[in-house]
Short mmCIF file of C-alpha atoms and ligand atoms in Angstrom, two decimals:
data_model
loop_
_atom_site.label_atom_id
_atom_site.label_comp_id
_atom_site.label_asym_id
_atom_site.label_seq_id
_atom_site.Cartn_x
_atom_site.Cartn_y
_atom_site.Cartn_z
CA MET P 1 20.56 -157.97 100.45
CA THR P 2 22.49 -160.65 98.57
CA ALA P 3 23.70 -160.08 95.03
CA ALA P 4 21.34 -162.78 93.81
CA ALA P 5 18.31 -160.99 95.22
CA ALA P 6 18.92 -158.00 92.94
CA GLY P 7 18.82 -160.02 89.74
CA TRP P 8 15.84 -159.97 87.41
CA LEU P 9 14.82 -161.19 84.02
CA ALA P 10 12.58 -159.27 81.60
CA VAL P 11 11.38 -161.00 78.43
CA ALA P 12 10.82 -157.98 76.24
CA GLY P 13 9.30 -157.47 72.80
CA LEU P 14 11.14 -154.97 70.63
CA GLY P 15 8.21 -154.46 68.24
CA PRO P 16 8.32 -154.99 64.48
CA GLY P 17 11.39 -152.86 63.74
CA ASP P 18 10.89 -149.12 64.15
CA ALA P 19 12.34 -147.81 67.43
CA ALA P 20 9.19 -145.68 67.81
CA LEU P 21 7.28 -148.94 68.33
CA ILE P 22 9.39 -150.08 71.29
CA THR P 23 7.26 -149.48 74.39
CA PRO P 24 8.66 -147.15 77.07
CA GLU P 25 8.46 -150.11 79.48
CA ALA P 26 10.66 -152.30 77.26
CA GLN P 27 13.09 -149.40 76.69
CA ALA P 28 13.38 -148.83 80.45
CA ALA P 29 14.26 -152.51 80.94
CA LEU P 30 16.89 -152.28 78.18
CA ASP P 31 18.33 -149.15 79.80
CA ALA P 32 18.58 -150.86 83.21
CA ALA P 33 19.91 -154.22 81.97
CA THR P 34 23.41 -155.59 82.51
CA ASP P 35 22.88 -158.43 80.02
CA LEU P 36 21.01 -158.74 76.76
CA VAL P 37 20.19 -162.22 75.50
CA GLY P 38 18.58 -163.08 72.16
CA TYR P 39 18.74 -164.12 68.54
CA GLY P 40 21.50 -162.20 66.72
CA PRO P 41 19.41 -159.92 64.47
CA TYR P 42 17.14 -158.93 67.38
CA VAL P 43 19.89 -158.01 69.83
CA ALA P 44 21.59 -156.11 66.98
CA ARG P 45 18.66 -153.67 67.12
CA VAL P 46 19.74 -152.52 70.58
CA ALA P 47 22.48 -149.87 70.61
CA PRO P 48 25.61 -151.15 72.38
CA ARG P 49 26.61 -149.29 75.52
CA PRO P 50 29.21 -149.70 78.26
CA GLY P 51 27.88 -151.95 81.01
CA LEU P 52 25.67 -154.00 78.72
CA THR P 53 26.95 -157.47 77.86
CA VAL P 54 25.37 -158.86 74.72
CA HIS P 55 24.83 -162.62 74.34
CA ALA P 56 23.75 -163.13 70.73
CA SER P 57 22.75 -166.62 69.73
CA ASP P 58 21.44 -168.75 66.94
CA ASN P 59 17.68 -168.96 66.40
CA ARG P 60 17.42 -172.69 67.03
CA VAL P 61 18.57 -172.83 70.63
CA GLU P 62 15.67 -171.14 72.39
CA LEU P 63 15.64 -173.35 75.47
CA ASP P 64 19.40 -173.09 75.99
CA ARG P 65 19.13 -169.34 75.61
CA ALA P 66 16.31 -169.22 78.18
CA ARG P 67 18.33 -171.32 80.66
CA HIS P 68 21.37 -169.14 80.16
CA ALA P 69 19.30 -166.01 80.86
CA LEU P 70 17.80 -167.58 84.00
CA ASP P 71 21.27 -168.57 85.22
CA LEU P 72 22.45 -164.98 84.76
CA ALA P 73 19.42 -163.59 86.63
CA ALA P 74 19.92 -166.13 89.45
CA ALA P 75 23.51 -164.88 89.72
CA GLY P 76 22.23 -161.35 90.33
CA ARG P 77 22.40 -159.93 86.77
CA ARG P 78 19.68 -157.73 85.29
CA VAL P 79 18.78 -159.58 82.14
CA VAL P 80 16.65 -158.72 79.12
CA VAL P 81 15.72 -161.55 76.78
CA ALA P 82 14.77 -159.80 73.55
CA SER P 83 12.22 -160.98 71.00
CA SER P 84 10.95 -159.17 67.94
CA GLY P 85 7.32 -158.09 68.05
CA ASP P 86 5.69 -159.47 71.18
CA PRO P 87 7.65 -161.99 73.27
CA GLY P 88 4.55 -164.13 73.82
CA VAL P 89 3.77 -164.56 70.11
CA PHE P 90 5.86 -167.42 68.66
CA ALA P 91 8.82 -166.19 70.69
CA MET P 92 10.89 -166.40 73.86
CA ALA P 93 8.33 -166.02 76.68
CA SER P 94 7.16 -169.62 76.28
CA ALA P 95 10.75 -170.87 76.19
CA VAL P 96 11.50 -169.04 79.46
CA CYS P 97 8.38 -170.54 81.09
CA GLU P 98 9.35 -173.99 79.83
CA ALA P 99 12.86 -173.60 81.24
CA VAL P 100 11.46 -172.45 84.61
CA GLU P 101 9.04 -175.40 84.74
CA ALA P 102 11.83 -177.93 84.13
CA GLY P 103 14.57 -176.06 85.97
CA PRO P 104 15.78 -175.82 89.58
CA ALA P 105 13.16 -174.86 92.17
CA ASP P 106 14.86 -171.55 93.02
CA TRP P 107 14.21 -170.21 89.49
CA ARG P 108 10.53 -170.00 90.45
CA GLY P 109 11.43 -167.38 93.03
CA LEU P 110 13.18 -165.11 90.52
CA ASP P 111 11.81 -161.73 89.50
CA ILE P 112 10.66 -162.60 85.98
CA ARG P 113 8.48 -160.28 83.91
CA VAL P 114 7.15 -160.48 80.36
CA LEU P 115 6.94 -157.06 78.70
CA PRO P 116 4.54 -156.97 75.75
CA GLY P 117 5.39 -155.56 72.36
CA VAL P 118 3.70 -154.69 69.07
CA THR P 119 3.41 -157.99 67.24
CA ALA P 120 3.89 -158.18 63.46
CA MET P 121 0.25 -158.84 62.60
CA LEU P 122 -0.92 -155.72 64.44
CA ALA P 123 1.72 -153.51 62.82
CA ALA P 124 0.81 -154.98 59.40
CA ALA P 125 -2.93 -154.64 59.97
CA ALA P 126 -2.54 -151.01 61.00
CA ARG P 127 -0.76 -150.20 57.73
CA VAL P 128 -3.75 -151.20 55.60
CA GLY P 129 -6.74 -150.28 57.77
CA ALA P 130 -8.44 -152.91 59.94
CA PRO P 131 -8.32 -156.38 58.35
CA LEU P 132 -8.35 -157.99 61.82
CA GLY P 133 -11.27 -155.83 63.01
CA HIS P 134 -13.53 -158.81 63.79
CA ASP P 135 -12.65 -162.33 65.04
CA PHE P 136 -9.28 -163.58 63.87
CA CYS P 137 -6.56 -166.08 64.68
CA ALA P 138 -2.82 -166.37 64.21
CA ILE P 139 -1.09 -169.48 62.87
CA ASN P 140 2.62 -170.13 62.64
CA LEU P 141 3.30 -171.95 59.36
CA SER P 142 6.75 -173.13 60.44
CA ASP P 143 6.83 -176.89 60.83
CA ASN P 144 10.01 -176.83 62.91
CA LEU P 145 8.04 -177.29 66.10
CA LYS P 146 4.89 -179.11 64.97
CA PRO P 147 3.88 -181.49 62.17
CA TRP P 148 2.62 -180.09 58.87
CA ALA P 149 -0.62 -182.12 59.16
CA LEU P 150 -1.53 -180.13 62.28
CA ILE P 151 -0.83 -176.82 60.53
CA GLU P 152 -3.09 -177.83 57.65
CA ARG P 153 -5.87 -178.93 59.97
CA ARG P 154 -5.80 -175.65 61.90
CA LEU P 155 -5.70 -173.61 58.71
CA ARG P 156 -8.66 -175.45 57.22
CA LEU P 157 -10.78 -175.22 60.37
CA ALA P 158 -9.92 -171.54 60.83
CA VAL P 159 -11.05 -170.56 57.35
CA GLU P 160 -14.09 -172.82 57.59
CA ALA P 161 -14.99 -171.00 60.82
CA ASP P 162 -14.58 -167.75 58.86
CA PHE P 163 -11.84 -166.22 60.98
CA ALA P 164 -9.57 -163.65 59.42
CA LEU P 165 -6.03 -165.03 59.67
CA ALA P 166 -2.51 -163.90 60.30
CA LEU P 167 0.14 -166.33 59.07
CA TYR P 168 3.56 -166.01 60.71
CA ASN P 169 6.70 -167.67 59.29
CA PRO P 170 4.88 -168.31 55.99
CA ARG P 171 7.89 -169.62 54.09
CA SER P 172 10.83 -171.27 55.73
CA LEU P 173 14.02 -171.96 53.82
CA ALA P 174 13.83 -175.57 54.94
CA ARG P 175 10.24 -176.00 53.70
CA PRO P 176 9.53 -173.54 50.87
CA GLU P 177 6.61 -175.62 49.53
CA GLY P 178 4.56 -175.23 52.74
CA PHE P 179 3.11 -171.86 51.83
CA ALA P 180 2.15 -173.07 48.32
CA ARG P 181 0.21 -175.86 49.98
CA ALA P 182 -1.43 -173.40 52.33
CA LEU P 183 -2.53 -171.27 49.35
CA ALA P 184 -3.96 -174.33 47.60
CA LEU P 185 -5.95 -175.16 50.74
CA LEU P 186 -7.25 -171.58 51.00
CA ARG P 187 -8.41 -171.78 47.38
CA GLU P 188 -10.44 -174.89 48.17
CA VAL P 189 -12.39 -173.10 50.90
CA CYS P 190 -12.43 -169.37 50.12
CA GLU P 191 -13.75 -167.39 47.14
CA PRO P 192 -11.11 -166.14 44.65
CA ALA P 193 -11.75 -162.48 45.52
CA ARG P 194 -10.81 -162.95 49.21
CA PRO P 195 -8.53 -160.02 50.20
CA MET P 196 -4.99 -160.83 51.31
CA VAL P 197 -2.15 -158.66 52.56
CA PHE P 198 1.52 -159.55 52.16
CA ALA P 199 3.31 -157.33 54.66
CA ARG P 200 7.10 -157.58 54.55
CA ALA P 201 9.50 -156.03 57.07
CA VAL P 202 6.82 -153.71 58.39
CA SER P 203 8.13 -150.53 60.00
CA THR P 204 11.68 -151.06 58.71
CA PRO P 205 13.41 -149.33 55.75
CA GLU P 206 12.74 -152.49 53.68
CA GLU P 207 8.99 -152.40 54.28
CA ALA P 208 6.91 -153.66 51.34
CA LEU P 209 3.15 -154.12 51.36
CA ARG P 210 0.91 -155.74 48.77
CA VAL P 211 -2.83 -156.04 48.85
CA VAL P 212 -4.09 -158.76 46.48
CA ARG P 213 -7.04 -161.08 45.93
CA LEU P 214 -6.57 -164.76 46.75
CA ALA P 215 -6.72 -165.58 43.03
CA GLU P 216 -3.64 -163.38 42.41
CA ALA P 217 -1.62 -164.58 45.39
CA ALA P 218 1.61 -166.44 44.62
CA PRO P 219 3.98 -168.30 46.95
CA GLU P 220 6.88 -165.99 46.00
CA MET P 221 5.05 -163.02 47.51
CA ALA P 222 6.01 -164.27 50.99
CA ASP P 223 9.34 -164.88 52.68
CA MET P 224 10.56 -165.20 56.26
CA ARG P 225 10.21 -161.47 56.86
CA THR P 226 6.57 -161.43 55.73
CA VAL P 227 3.41 -161.78 57.74
CA VAL P 228 0.42 -162.73 55.59
CA LEU P 229 -3.07 -161.53 56.48
CA ILE P 230 -6.13 -163.21 54.98
CA GLY P 231 -9.53 -161.63 55.31
CA SER P 232 -12.71 -163.36 56.43
CA SER P 233 -15.67 -163.59 54.03
CA LEU P 234 -16.72 -160.13 55.24
CA THR P 235 -13.39 -158.36 54.67
CA ARG P 236 -13.64 -155.57 52.10
CA LEU P 237 -11.35 -153.33 50.06
CA ILE P 238 -11.88 -149.61 49.70
CA PRO P 239 -10.11 -148.46 46.53
CA ARG P 240 -8.40 -145.08 46.83
CA ALA P 241 -5.28 -143.39 45.52
CA GLY P 242 -2.34 -145.70 46.29
CA ARG P 243 -2.94 -148.76 48.42
CA PRO P 244 -6.58 -149.62 49.16
CA PHE P 245 -7.91 -149.82 52.68
CA VAL P 246 -8.64 -153.35 53.84
CA TYR P 247 -11.13 -153.74 56.64
CA THR P 248 -13.35 -156.26 58.35
CA PRO P 249 -16.60 -154.82 59.74
CA ARG P 250 -17.15 -155.05 63.50
CA SER P 251 -20.32 -157.11 63.18
CA ALA P 252 -21.19 -160.30 61.31
CA PRO P 253 -24.73 -160.76 59.98
N1 LIG A 1 7.42 -162.45 68.18
C1 LIG A 1 7.27 -161.98 66.81
C2 LIG A 1 7.06 -163.13 65.82
C3 LIG A 1 8.26 -164.06 65.69
S1 LIG A 1 8.03 -165.27 64.44
C4 LIG A 1 6.10 -161.00 66.75
O1 LIG A 1 5.35 -160.90 67.71
O2 LIG A 1 5.97 -160.31 65.73
C5 LIG A 1 8.82 -164.47 63.07
C6 LIG A 1 7.77 -164.09 62.03
O3 LIG A 1 7.13 -162.89 62.44
C7 LIG A 1 8.32 -163.76 60.65
O4 LIG A 1 8.51 -164.94 59.87
C8 LIG A 1 7.20 -162.92 60.08
O5 LIG A 1 6.11 -163.72 59.69
C9 LIG A 1 6.76 -162.12 61.31
N2 LIG A 1 7.40 -160.80 61.42
C10 LIG A 1 8.23 -160.39 62.40
N3 LIG A 1 8.57 -159.08 62.21
C11 LIG A 1 7.92 -158.68 61.08
C12 LIG A 1 7.86 -157.44 60.37
N4 LIG A 1 8.52 -156.35 60.79
N5 LIG A 1 7.09 -157.40 59.26
C13 LIG A 1 6.41 -158.48 58.83
N6 LIG A 1 6.43 -159.68 59.48
C14 LIG A 1 7.19 -159.78 60.58
#
C-alpha cells in the first residue's frame, strides 16, 4: 500500500460547544487524525496532543483551507477539517465539495467523509422546549456570500409560508444594520406576540437565553454568537418558574 492510499479526510462537526455534544464518531476521527484544519476558535476546542499538527486559519479563506486539507489527505495524512455545530450547515462541508469539484481528478478518489454534528439551532431549540417541532427553515443572515436582497426575499417568503425560522449569523460586524432590517420585515408580516428565542453561546460557559415576543425584540439582543429562533403562528409559550417553554405543536389546523 502506498502512503497516499492511507490518507483520509473527515469533515467533522464539533457541536455547539460542550464536549458532551461531540459525537463519538467525530471524537474517534479527532483521536485518529494526524492533522487538524479549521478556523482558529474551532480548532482551539480540540486538546493539543503529540502527533497532531494543527493548521488554524482565518474564517474568510474557506476554499483555501479545503484545498490545503485535500492536499494533506492526498499526501497520505489523516485529516480532520473541523466546523462548529454541523459541518454541512453554513460550514466547511460545502467548501470541501466545491474544492473537490474544481480540483485535480485524483481528489475524487480520496476517502472523504462528512461527520454530522449538533447544529446550533437544534441545541438552542432543545434548551427551550420544541420551537422547531413543526415545519421550519434555516436562513443565514450574513451577506458575505449572497446579496442582502436575496436574504430579505427568503425571509419574507418563509414567514409568509408560516415556517418557524432559525437565523444564523444574525449580526455581522461588517453589517450590523442587517438584523434590524430583518426585525422590521418580521414586524410587517407577523403578529407582535410572535415568540422569539435569542440563544447565545449555547452549551458554553457564556450561554445566555432570552425568550421574548417579537414586539420586545431589539437588534442588540443578537450578536455573532447568537442563533435566533422565530416561532410560526402556532408557536406557544408555557409560562413556568424561570424560562417558559416554547413549543410548536406537531400538527397545523
Ligand atoms: N456549522 C455551524 C454554524 C456556523 S455559522 C452549526 O451547525 O451550528 C455561525 C453561526 O452559528 C453563529 O453566528 C451563530 O448564529 C450560530 N452558532 C454557532 N454556535 C452557536 C452556539 N453555541 N450558540 C448559539 N449560536 C451558535
